[in-house]
Amino acid sequence: MLGGAPNDAALHAAGRRWTYRDLEHAIGEWNSRHRDLDCYDASELGLAEALVAVCAAARRGIPVRVENPEARPERAGIPAEAFLLVATSGSTGRPRALARTAASWYDSFPAFSARTGITAADRVLITGPLHATMHLFGALHALWAGACVTDEPERATAVHAVPAVLREVVRAAPRLRTAVLAGIAPDPGALAVAAHLTVIEYYGSAEVSLVAARRVGGELDAAEVQGAGEAAAGKSRVAVRGDVSVEPLRLFAGVQAQTRNGLLFVRTPYAVLGAPEWSGVGDLAELGADGSLRVRGRGDCAINVGGTLVVAEDVERTLAAVPGVRAVAVLGAPHTVFGAVVTAAVELDPDAELTAVRARARTMLSREAIPRRWIPMRRLPRTAAGKVARGALRDLLV
């Protein structure tokens, strides 16, 4: 499961350097110290120590918990085949307990390498806690590939991040060449700061892991973002600003998808233990005739405004392209006449005026999709991985 040569760098974290030889030694020591345990717990450990514990569990063939210590999910039991005991992100509510085999991730690593271009030569920056599965996946893939996992932006050549975090990381990471984005579709602001990078967006979930991926990038304006959405709906490619292009999401090998009443269902070898043959992802999506995938947003985030269905994430993508908007989250609020109306919570740049943002939004959105309520916030509530915590936001606003 470790792909590096003995003297290659494996970990640079918390100011300490580990070669792959050092990592092998640490794994052996961990198992010697904890031979009486039948389940490890890496939830409260730092990056390097947590990865040692996870690798040590894999060597012994026992499960390991990598959970948010502040919101541990309840578990009725641990399946016999379980390796990783993880949880959903909690972006829409309380985290839900999941268990997966080692193969459900490791079998996807060759395809992930092919899509991202990450190799043993990379130093891979992990930008969030390992209990966020996108970060744990990225770190274990890097070690499998023989790369170096790091928490030091100035050394990184590749990064795993959500778009909001990428905005901050790029300034501190001059050697970056590749950004791997997940958790939420990249907004124009994040793509603008990453215009000099190869940007790979992948779509998936904690339950089904990798589903699809595409290359995105460039400084996109609102029209180009709309064009990118059309590409994802089934058109082959849309060139934007020179050599940078936005490709449609393409399913990973072995993954099948279908829609039922507009909602996406996936059949995949990468699912968690106990998943049904076809797993409902909970997202509204469209499948193109050429096998491309367009994800519109969470099905439970669809807002019925007077009989017209408004997808919250469609509105968010449009508002994110408005100058002065740093981040935005859209929710439905009950209304006695229309059933529901659109509410927008926004983070604005310091010099931005909400009145100007509202005026621009009226020229970009349909009548039903225009927010009736605007709430400026210093910072939107986020999960540990950096995604907007919609459940927490709803509790605050609705």
Short mmCIF file of C-alpha atoms in Angstrom, two decimals:
data_model
loop_
_atom_site.label_atom_id
_atom_site.label_comp_id
_atom_site.label_asym_id
_atom_site.label_seq_id
_atom_site.Cartn_x
_atom_site.Cartn_y
_atom_site.Cartn_z
CA MET A 1 0.00 0.00 0.00
CA LEU A 2 3.07 2.28 0.17
CA GLY A 3 4.51 3.19 -3.20
CA GLY A 4 7.68 5.11 -2.36
CA ALA A 5 11.30 3.94 -2.34
CA PRO A 6 12.88 3.70 1.16
CA ASN A 7 14.74 7.02 0.95
CA ASP A 8 11.95 8.96 -0.76
CA ALA A 9 10.06 11.58 1.23
CA ALA A 10 6.76 10.21 2.54
CA LEU A 11 5.52 12.83 5.01
CA HIS A 12 6.37 16.44 5.79
CA ALA A 13 3.99 17.42 8.57
CA ALA A 14 4.08 19.47 11.78
CA GLY A 15 7.71 20.34 11.06
CA ARG A 16 8.84 16.71 10.93
CA ARG A 17 10.22 14.78 7.94
CA TRP A 18 9.55 11.10 7.32
CA THR A 19 11.00 8.93 4.55
CA TYR A 20 9.18 5.81 3.41
CA ARG A 21 11.70 3.82 5.48
CA ASP A 22 10.77 5.94 8.51
CA LEU A 23 7.09 5.38 7.78
CA GLU A 24 7.54 1.61 7.53
CA HIS A 25 9.36 1.65 10.86
CA ALA A 26 6.65 3.77 12.50
CA ILE A 27 3.94 1.41 11.23
CA GLY A 28 5.75 -1.58 12.73
CA GLU A 29 6.24 0.23 16.05
CA TRP A 30 2.56 1.24 16.17
CA ASN A 31 1.43 -2.35 15.72
CA SER A 32 3.89 -3.55 18.37
CA ARG A 33 2.60 -1.01 20.90
CA HIS A 34 -1.08 -1.68 20.17
CA ARG A 35 -1.13 -5.41 19.49
CA ASP A 36 -3.83 -5.88 22.14
CA LEU A 37 -6.32 -3.67 20.26
CA ASP A 38 -8.71 -5.01 17.63
CA CYS A 39 -9.67 -1.53 16.34
CA TYR A 40 -7.53 1.59 16.09
CA ASP A 41 -8.73 5.17 16.49
CA ALA A 42 -6.96 7.91 14.52
CA SER A 43 -9.69 10.51 14.99
CA GLU A 44 -7.81 12.85 17.33
CA LEU A 45 -4.30 12.39 15.92
CA GLY A 46 -2.30 14.81 13.80
CA LEU A 47 -1.82 14.22 10.09
CA ALA A 48 1.33 12.07 10.25
CA GLU A 49 0.34 10.02 13.28
CA ALA A 50 -3.14 9.42 11.90
CA LEU A 51 -1.74 8.11 8.62
CA VAL A 52 0.62 5.83 10.55
CA ALA A 53 -2.37 4.43 12.47
CA VAL A 54 -4.40 3.92 9.28
CA CYS A 55 -1.53 2.15 7.51
CA ALA A 56 -0.85 0.05 10.61
CA ALA A 57 -4.49 -1.05 10.70
CA ALA A 58 -4.29 -2.03 7.05
CA ARG A 59 -1.20 -4.14 7.77
CA ARG A 60 -2.98 -6.00 10.55
CA GLY A 61 -6.28 -6.24 8.70
CA ILE A 62 -8.26 -4.53 11.46
CA PRO A 63 -10.61 -1.52 11.30
CA VAL A 64 -9.60 2.04 12.13
CA ARG A 65 -11.83 4.94 13.13
CA VAL A 66 -11.24 8.26 11.38
CA GLU A 67 -14.15 10.34 12.67
CA ASN A 68 -14.79 13.91 13.71
CA PRO A 69 -14.08 13.80 17.46
CA GLU A 70 -16.59 16.61 17.99
CA ALA A 71 -19.44 14.82 16.20
CA ARG A 72 -18.90 11.08 16.37
CA PRO A 73 -21.67 9.11 14.68
CA GLU A 74 -23.42 6.31 16.53
CA ARG A 75 -22.54 2.79 15.35
CA ALA A 76 -24.70 -0.26 15.87
CA GLY A 77 -21.71 -2.49 15.11
CA ILE A 78 -18.67 -2.93 12.90
CA PRO A 79 -18.93 -5.18 9.82
CA ALA A 80 -16.39 -8.00 9.73
CA GLU A 81 -14.94 -6.79 6.40
CA ALA A 82 -14.58 -3.16 7.53
CA PHE A 83 -11.27 -1.31 7.29
CA LEU A 84 -12.16 2.40 7.41
CA LEU A 85 -14.80 3.61 9.86
CA VAL A 86 -15.67 7.07 8.59
CA ALA A 87 -18.76 9.27 8.30
CA THR A 88 -20.60 11.63 5.99
CA SER A 89 -19.48 15.26 6.12
CA GLY A 90 -22.50 16.56 8.00
CA SER A 91 -22.99 19.40 5.52
CA THR A 92 -26.76 18.78 5.48
CA GLY A 93 -27.17 17.43 9.01
CA ARG A 94 -25.52 15.23 11.61
CA PRO A 95 -22.72 12.96 10.25
CA ARG A 96 -23.83 9.40 9.46
CA ALA A 97 -21.63 6.38 10.22
CA LEU A 98 -20.08 4.55 7.26
CA ALA A 99 -17.75 1.57 6.91
CA ARG A 100 -15.73 0.59 3.85
CA THR A 101 -13.21 -2.02 2.80
CA ALA A 102 -9.64 -1.17 1.79
CA ALA A 103 -10.35 -2.35 -1.76
CA SER A 104 -13.26 0.08 -2.15
CA TRP A 105 -10.67 2.86 -2.27
CA TYR A 106 -7.43 1.22 -3.32
CA ASP A 107 -8.94 -0.35 -6.44
CA SER A 108 -9.80 3.15 -7.69
CA PHE A 109 -6.31 4.60 -7.21
CA PRO A 110 -4.91 3.76 -10.69
CA ALA A 111 -7.86 5.50 -12.36
CA PHE A 112 -7.52 8.46 -10.00
CA SER A 113 -3.83 8.79 -10.86
CA ALA A 114 -4.66 8.75 -14.56
CA ARG A 115 -7.25 11.53 -14.15
CA THR A 116 -5.21 13.79 -11.83
CA GLY A 117 -1.66 13.17 -13.06
CA ILE A 118 -0.38 12.88 -9.47
CA THR A 119 2.85 10.81 -9.37
CA ALA A 120 5.67 9.89 -6.99
CA ALA A 121 7.36 13.18 -7.87
CA ASP A 122 4.61 15.24 -6.21
CA ARG A 123 4.33 16.79 -2.78
CA VAL A 124 0.62 16.60 -2.04
CA LEU A 125 -0.90 19.21 0.25
CA ILE A 126 -3.80 18.07 2.45
CA THR A 127 -5.85 21.10 3.48
CA GLY A 128 -8.30 19.67 5.97
CA PRO A 129 -8.72 17.03 8.67
CA LEU A 130 -8.58 13.37 7.69
CA HIS A 131 -12.06 12.70 9.06
CA ALA A 132 -13.24 14.57 5.94
CA THR A 133 -13.05 11.62 3.56
CA MET A 134 -11.84 13.64 0.57
CA HIS A 135 -8.66 14.46 2.52
CA LEU A 136 -8.14 10.92 3.81
CA PHE A 137 -8.62 9.57 0.30
CA GLY A 138 -6.14 12.11 -1.10
CA ALA A 139 -3.50 11.30 1.51
CA LEU A 140 -3.77 7.52 1.10
CA HIS A 141 -3.69 7.85 -2.68
CA ALA A 142 -0.51 9.95 -2.42
CA LEU A 143 1.23 7.32 -0.27
CA TRP A 144 0.10 4.57 -2.64
CA ALA A 145 1.55 6.58 -5.55
CA GLY A 146 4.86 7.11 -3.74
CA ALA A 147 4.32 10.86 -3.38
CA CYS A 148 4.98 12.97 -0.28
CA VAL A 149 2.03 14.04 1.89
CA THR A 150 2.50 17.47 3.43
CA ASP A 151 0.79 20.20 5.41
CA GLU A 152 3.30 22.81 4.17
CA PRO A 153 1.86 24.88 1.28
CA GLU A 154 5.21 26.35 0.26
CA ARG A 155 6.50 22.88 -0.68
CA ALA A 156 3.38 21.53 -2.38
CA THR A 157 3.11 20.73 -6.08
CA ALA A 158 -0.43 19.33 -5.82
CA VAL A 159 -3.32 20.05 -3.47
CA HIS A 160 -6.63 18.51 -2.45
CA ALA A 161 -9.11 21.22 -1.44
CA VAL A 162 -12.62 22.55 -1.66
CA PRO A 163 -12.85 25.71 -3.83
CA ALA A 164 -13.14 28.12 -0.88
CA VAL A 165 -9.91 26.77 0.62
CA LEU A 166 -8.11 26.78 -2.72
CA ARG A 167 -8.55 30.57 -2.91
CA GLU A 168 -6.37 30.93 0.20
CA VAL A 169 -3.89 28.15 -0.54
CA VAL A 170 -2.77 29.39 -3.95
CA ARG A 171 -1.23 32.53 -2.45
CA ALA A 172 0.97 30.47 -0.12
CA ALA A 173 1.92 27.70 -2.55
CA PRO A 174 4.18 29.02 -5.33
CA ARG A 175 5.16 25.53 -6.59
CA LEU A 176 1.64 24.25 -7.18
CA ARG A 177 0.94 22.74 -10.59
CA THR A 178 -2.21 20.67 -9.87
CA ALA A 179 -5.32 21.35 -7.82
CA VAL A 180 -7.78 18.53 -7.15
CA LEU A 181 -11.17 19.94 -6.15
CA ALA A 182 -14.11 18.13 -4.59
CA GLY A 183 -17.01 18.71 -2.25
CA ILE A 184 -18.68 21.43 -4.33
CA ALA A 185 -18.40 22.69 -7.90
CA PRO A 186 -15.66 25.31 -8.33
CA ASP A 187 -16.82 28.91 -8.51
CA PRO A 188 -15.42 31.50 -10.93
CA GLY A 189 -13.39 33.18 -8.19
CA ALA A 190 -11.62 29.98 -7.24
CA LEU A 191 -10.92 29.18 -10.89
CA ALA A 192 -9.56 32.68 -11.45
CA VAL A 193 -6.91 32.36 -8.73
CA ALA A 194 -6.03 28.89 -10.06
CA ALA A 195 -5.84 29.92 -13.72
CA HIS A 196 -2.15 28.92 -13.93
CA LEU A 197 -2.81 25.41 -12.56
CA THR A 198 -4.15 22.15 -13.92
CA VAL A 199 -7.48 21.91 -12.10
CA ILE A 200 -9.24 18.56 -11.77
CA GLU A 201 -12.74 18.47 -10.33
CA TYR A 202 -14.10 15.14 -9.23
CA TYR A 203 -17.63 14.34 -8.18
CA GLY A 204 -18.51 11.72 -5.59
CA SER A 205 -19.64 11.24 -2.03
CA ALA A 206 -18.52 9.57 1.16
CA GLU A 207 -20.97 6.74 0.42
CA VAL A 208 -19.98 5.94 -3.18
CA SER A 209 -16.49 7.48 -3.43
CA LEU A 210 -15.42 8.45 -6.96
CA VAL A 211 -18.17 8.85 -9.54
CA ALA A 212 -16.91 11.20 -12.26
CA ALA A 213 -14.21 13.78 -13.00
CA ARG A 214 -13.26 16.50 -15.44
CA ARG A 215 -10.60 19.09 -16.12
CA VAL A 216 -11.65 22.69 -15.54
CA GLY A 217 -9.85 26.00 -15.33
CA GLY A 218 -9.25 29.48 -16.62
CA GLU A 219 -10.62 32.87 -15.69
CA LEU A 220 -14.28 32.29 -16.46
CA ASP A 221 -16.91 34.97 -16.72
CA ALA A 222 -20.63 34.30 -16.26
CA ALA A 223 -21.23 33.46 -19.93
CA GLU A 224 -18.37 30.98 -19.94
CA VAL A 225 -19.63 29.36 -16.76
CA GLN A 226 -23.01 28.87 -18.45
CA GLY A 227 -21.20 27.40 -21.44
CA ALA A 228 -19.37 25.03 -19.14
CA GLY A 229 -22.70 23.85 -17.77
CA GLU A 230 -23.89 23.16 -21.30
CA ALA A 231 -20.74 21.14 -21.90
CA ALA A 232 -21.43 19.05 -18.84
CA ALA A 233 -24.97 18.48 -20.09
CA GLY A 234 -23.66 16.59 -23.10
CA LYS A 235 -21.77 18.78 -25.55
CA SER A 236 -18.24 17.60 -26.24
CA ARG A 237 -16.02 20.49 -25.08
CA VAL A 238 -16.17 24.24 -24.66
CA ALA A 239 -12.89 26.12 -25.21
CA VAL A 240 -12.40 29.12 -22.97
CA ARG A 241 -9.63 31.69 -23.12
CA GLY A 242 -6.87 30.07 -25.06
CA ASP A 243 -5.76 26.56 -24.30
CA VAL A 244 -7.87 26.09 -21.16
CA SER A 245 -11.08 24.13 -21.61
CA VAL A 246 -13.97 22.94 -19.50
CA GLU A 247 -14.79 19.31 -20.10
CA PRO A 248 -17.95 17.43 -19.15
CA LEU A 249 -17.85 15.18 -16.13
CA ARG A 250 -17.02 11.62 -17.23
CA LEU A 251 -17.78 8.50 -15.17
CA PHE A 252 -14.85 6.51 -13.80
CA ALA A 253 -14.36 3.05 -15.26
CA GLY A 254 -16.64 0.51 -13.59
CA VAL A 255 -19.14 3.16 -12.44
CA GLN A 256 -22.65 3.21 -13.90
CA ALA A 257 -25.25 5.93 -13.45
CA GLN A 258 -28.93 6.49 -14.10
CA THR A 259 -31.50 9.10 -13.17
CA ARG A 260 -34.87 8.46 -11.59
CA ASN A 261 -37.26 11.42 -11.51
CA GLY A 262 -34.22 13.63 -12.05
CA LEU A 263 -32.24 12.19 -9.12
CA LEU A 264 -28.89 10.45 -9.64
CA PHE A 265 -28.36 6.78 -8.77
CA VAL A 266 -24.98 5.06 -9.02
CA ARG A 267 -23.85 1.43 -9.25
CA THR A 268 -20.18 1.24 -8.31
CA PRO A 269 -17.51 -1.11 -6.94
CA TYR A 270 -16.32 1.75 -4.70
CA ALA A 271 -19.37 1.98 -2.42
CA VAL A 272 -19.39 1.60 1.36
CA LEU A 273 -20.38 -1.66 3.03
CA GLY A 274 -24.13 -2.19 3.14
CA ALA A 275 -24.85 0.09 0.20
CA PRO A 276 -27.67 -1.01 -2.14
CA GLU A 277 -26.79 -2.13 -5.66
CA TRP A 278 -27.95 1.26 -6.95
CA SER A 279 -27.15 4.01 -4.44
CA GLY A 280 -29.16 7.21 -4.44
CA VAL A 281 -26.72 10.11 -4.24
CA GLY A 282 -29.40 12.68 -3.50
CA ASP A 283 -28.37 15.04 -6.30
CA LEU A 284 -30.36 16.29 -9.25
CA ALA A 285 -28.49 15.33 -12.41
CA GLU A 286 -28.68 14.89 -16.17
CA LEU A 287 -26.96 12.18 -18.23
CA GLY A 288 -25.88 13.02 -21.77
CA ALA A 289 -26.23 10.63 -24.68
CA ASP A 290 -22.41 10.50 -24.86
CA GLY A 291 -22.15 9.33 -21.25
CA SER A 292 -21.39 12.75 -19.77
CA LEU A 293 -22.84 13.80 -16.43
CA ARG A 294 -24.22 17.15 -15.33
CA VAL A 295 -24.88 17.54 -11.60
CA ARG A 296 -27.29 20.35 -10.84
CA GLY A 297 -27.33 20.20 -7.04
CA ARG A 298 -28.86 18.56 -4.01
CA GLY A 299 -32.37 17.26 -4.59
CA ASP A 300 -33.34 18.34 -1.10
CA CYS A 301 -32.11 21.84 -1.97
CA ALA A 302 -34.65 22.25 -4.75
CA ILE A 303 -37.06 25.12 -3.96
CA ASN A 304 -40.64 25.05 -5.22
CA VAL A 305 -41.47 28.71 -5.89
CA GLY A 306 -45.12 28.96 -6.93
CA GLY A 307 -44.92 25.68 -8.83
CA THR A 308 -41.55 26.47 -10.48
CA LEU A 309 -38.62 24.30 -9.39
CA VAL A 310 -35.55 26.39 -8.54
CA VAL A 311 -32.32 24.47 -7.88
CA ALA A 312 -30.41 26.21 -5.10
CA GLU A 313 -26.99 25.35 -6.51
CA ASP A 314 -27.93 26.74 -9.94
CA VAL A 315 -28.65 30.06 -8.25
CA GLU A 316 -25.44 29.82 -6.21
CA ARG A 317 -23.33 29.28 -9.33
CA THR A 318 -24.87 32.35 -10.93
CA LEU A 319 -24.48 34.57 -7.87
CA ALA A 320 -20.89 33.40 -7.34
CA ALA A 321 -20.04 35.01 -10.71
CA VAL A 322 -21.22 38.45 -9.52
CA PRO A 323 -18.28 40.77 -8.74
CA GLY A 324 -17.86 41.25 -5.00
CA VAL A 325 -19.36 37.91 -3.95
CA ARG A 326 -16.81 35.76 -2.15
CA ALA A 327 -19.18 32.94 -1.24
CA VAL A 328 -22.91 32.32 -1.31
CA ALA A 329 -25.42 29.78 -0.06
CA VAL A 330 -29.05 29.61 -1.15
CA LEU A 331 -31.95 28.13 0.81
CA GLY A 332 -35.71 28.03 0.49
CA ALA A 333 -37.83 29.85 3.06
CA PRO A 334 -41.55 29.17 3.62
CA HIS A 335 -43.96 31.67 2.05
CA THR A 336 -47.73 31.85 2.53
CA VAL A 337 -48.47 32.66 -1.13
CA PHE A 338 -45.70 31.03 -3.18
CA GLY A 339 -45.01 28.05 -0.90
CA ALA A 340 -41.35 28.99 -0.74
CA VAL A 341 -39.04 31.82 -1.80
CA VAL A 342 -35.31 32.03 -2.33
CA THR A 343 -33.04 33.25 0.47
CA ALA A 344 -29.38 34.07 -0.25
CA ALA A 345 -26.70 34.27 2.46
CA VAL A 346 -23.61 35.97 1.06
CA GLU A 347 -20.02 36.69 2.02
CA LEU A 348 -18.98 39.91 0.29
CA ASP A 349 -15.62 41.46 -0.46
CA PRO A 350 -14.86 44.38 1.90
CA ASP A 351 -15.54 47.00 -0.78
CA ALA A 352 -18.65 45.34 -2.23
CA GLU A 353 -22.14 46.81 -1.84
CA LEU A 354 -25.10 44.49 -1.38
CA THR A 355 -27.35 46.82 -3.40
CA ALA A 356 -25.05 46.46 -6.42
CA VAL A 357 -24.98 42.68 -6.05
CA ARG A 358 -28.78 42.55 -5.88
CA ALA A 359 -29.13 44.75 -8.94
CA ARG A 360 -26.74 42.53 -10.94
CA ALA A 361 -28.56 39.38 -9.79
CA ARG A 362 -31.85 40.70 -11.17
CA THR A 363 -30.32 40.80 -14.66
CA MET A 364 -28.99 37.22 -14.44
CA LEU A 365 -31.76 35.18 -12.82
CA SER A 366 -35.32 34.27 -13.67
CA ARG A 367 -38.07 35.97 -11.67
CA GLU A 368 -38.66 32.89 -9.48
CA ALA A 369 -34.94 32.41 -8.81
CA ILE A 370 -34.22 35.97 -7.67
CA PRO A 371 -33.66 35.95 -3.88
CA ARG A 372 -36.42 37.71 -1.97
CA ARG A 373 -34.28 37.81 1.16
CA TRP A 374 -30.57 38.69 1.25
CA ILE A 375 -28.48 38.09 4.36
CA PRO A 376 -24.90 39.40 4.41
CA MET A 377 -22.67 37.30 6.67
CA ARG A 378 -19.07 37.78 7.74
CA ARG A 379 -18.50 34.06 7.20
CA LEU A 380 -20.85 31.27 6.18
CA PRO A 381 -20.85 28.25 8.53
CA ARG A 382 -18.65 25.49 7.11
CA THR A 383 -17.79 21.89 7.82
CA ALA A 384 -14.26 20.88 8.77
CA ALA A 385 -13.59 20.17 5.08
CA GLY A 386 -14.58 23.70 4.09
CA LYS A 387 -18.00 22.99 2.56
CA VAL A 388 -20.95 25.18 3.53
CA ALA A 389 -22.77 23.52 6.43
CA ARG A 390 -26.28 23.82 5.02
CA GLY A 391 -27.91 22.22 8.03
CA ALA A 392 -26.30 24.73 10.40
CA LEU A 393 -27.12 27.61 8.06
CA ARG A 394 -30.75 26.52 7.81
CA ASP A 395 -30.96 26.42 11.63
CA LEU A 396 -29.67 30.01 11.69
CA LEU A 397 -31.86 31.45 8.96
CA VAL A 398 -35.06 29.50 8.38
#
